[in-house]
XYZ file of C-alpha atoms in Angstrom:
148
model
C -0.091 0.077 0.076
C 2.767 2.364 -0.694
C 1.971 5.762 -2.321
C 4.335 4.932 -5.282
C 2.193 1.877 -6.190
C -1.078 3.996 -6.549
C -2.349 3.405 -10.192
C -5.125 5.887 -9.860
C -7.776 7.567 -7.432
C -11.423 7.937 -7.889
C -14.253 10.007 -5.877
C -17.715 8.468 -5.601
C -20.834 10.509 -5.179
C -20.392 10.944 -1.450
C -16.884 12.460 -2.110
C -15.092 9.459 -0.804
C -11.746 8.766 -2.394
C -10.654 5.132 -3.371
C -7.276 4.233 -4.268
C -6.334 1.549 -6.868
C -3.097 -0.123 -6.351
C -0.936 -1.894 -9.019
C 2.141 -3.866 -8.019
C 3.961 -5.802 -10.846
C 5.978 -8.195 -8.463
C 7.158 -10.573 -11.133
C 8.395 -9.690 -14.673
C 10.367 -12.288 -16.530
C 11.482 -12.768 -20.172
C 13.627 -15.831 -20.928
C 14.783 -17.531 -24.128
C 14.416 -21.240 -23.348
C 16.496 -24.360 -24.210
C 13.848 -25.384 -26.788
C 13.816 -22.299 -28.755
C 10.756 -20.715 -27.339
C 10.696 -17.093 -25.752
C 8.577 -16.999 -22.483
C 7.323 -13.763 -20.905
C 5.613 -13.897 -17.525
C 4.085 -10.848 -15.503
C 2.416 -11.159 -12.400
C 0.460 -8.160 -11.077
C -1.348 -7.740 -7.682
C -4.217 -5.105 -7.849
C -5.866 -3.770 -4.688
C -8.535 -1.267 -3.770
C -8.544 0.855 -0.485
C -11.079 3.660 0.529
C -9.295 6.379 2.390
C -10.570 7.702 5.718
C -13.295 10.533 5.580
C -15.503 12.668 7.657
C -19.168 11.813 7.978
C -21.962 13.723 9.624
C -24.232 11.688 11.741
C -27.981 11.751 10.611
C -29.202 11.816 14.336
C -26.887 13.966 16.433
C -25.379 16.105 13.549
C -21.808 15.409 14.990
C -19.089 14.817 12.436
C -17.239 11.441 12.899
C -14.074 10.311 11.238
C -14.740 6.876 9.397
C -11.482 4.640 9.093
C -9.744 3.529 5.853
C -11.405 0.382 4.501
C -9.675 -2.420 2.406
C -11.876 -3.249 -0.598
C -10.090 -6.378 -1.760
C -7.474 -7.574 -4.001
C -6.830 -9.648 -7.153
C -3.909 -11.064 -9.020
C -3.377 -11.130 -12.826
C -1.012 -13.287 -14.515
C 0.036 -12.682 -18.173
C 1.931 -15.273 -20.026
C 3.323 -14.902 -23.591
C 5.126 -17.824 -25.375
C 6.630 -17.144 -28.939
C 6.776 -20.685 -30.268
C 9.701 -22.085 -31.996
C 7.936 -23.208 -35.501
C 10.859 -25.851 -35.938
C 10.001 -27.713 -32.708
C 6.424 -27.163 -31.944
C 2.951 -26.502 -33.364
C 0.047 -25.035 -31.472
C -2.874 -27.193 -30.892
C -6.232 -26.639 -29.177
C -6.805 -28.206 -25.690
C -10.073 -28.685 -24.130
C -8.810 -28.336 -20.479
C -7.004 -25.152 -21.340
C -9.392 -22.718 -22.882
C -10.912 -19.369 -22.142
C -13.130 -19.498 -19.170
C -11.367 -22.626 -17.627
C -9.878 -22.625 -14.193
C -6.340 -23.760 -13.625
C -5.405 -23.910 -9.838
C -6.348 -20.560 -8.519
C -6.475 -18.766 -11.887
C -9.313 -18.513 -14.364
C -8.275 -17.693 -17.978
C -9.819 -14.546 -19.195
C -8.227 -14.163 -22.554
C -6.447 -16.749 -24.726
C -4.872 -16.166 -28.304
C -2.973 -18.576 -30.311
C -2.614 -16.561 -33.517
C 0.880 -15.879 -35.467
C 2.804 -18.608 -33.607
C 2.507 -16.720 -30.418
C 0.445 -17.728 -27.360
C -1.020 -14.934 -25.349
C -2.773 -16.005 -22.235
C -4.217 -13.568 -19.550
C -5.574 -15.097 -16.254
C -7.005 -13.640 -12.959
C -7.446 -15.080 -9.475
C -9.607 -13.402 -6.854
C -7.567 -14.794 -3.993
C -5.585 -12.765 -1.477
C -2.347 -14.998 -1.827
C -1.039 -16.847 -4.765
C 1.741 -19.292 -4.363
C 4.762 -19.809 -6.686
C 3.583 -23.398 -7.237
C 0.362 -22.116 -8.639
C 2.248 -19.936 -11.201
C 4.401 -22.814 -12.286
C 1.507 -25.233 -12.560
C -0.090 -22.491 -14.719
C 2.815 -22.291 -16.922
C 2.939 -26.110 -17.250
C -0.710 -25.997 -18.296
C 0.027 -23.354 -20.952
C 2.678 -25.768 -22.548
C -0.096 -28.254 -22.988
C -1.200 -26.197 -25.925
C 2.210 -27.091 -27.757
C 2.680 -30.527 -29.458
C 6.178 -31.480 -30.359
C 6.991 -31.950 -34.001
C 8.532 -35.242 -35.212
C 12.339 -35.073 -35.801
């Protein structure tokens, strides 16, 4: 909840300020041994309503209402530039848009032009590294090795 991580602020009709935080805690680009290029980006998004003054409807006194944490979600973006000499992209019934893989739900999936683009989101507070590795393994299920 650092001030440097605030992506934007909005005000509602009651003049309460909500801060939207965006923290990209993992950013990786790697050329793999099989010739593919892998890019992974993990982003944590959070909402927090700042404290505000409210007038009581009965007594008319002003009260300070405390900050309120409104929730968090995690986004995972994966891009694999496929080596066309080693792999071909095939469709998979388990790995499709709307499917759940561990704690993630696939919201976007594109396999055009020899590039696999996947965006997945998770409503959970914490996402372990094993969940991300499992998601990457499932993404690789879209690839089928060509005969040598």
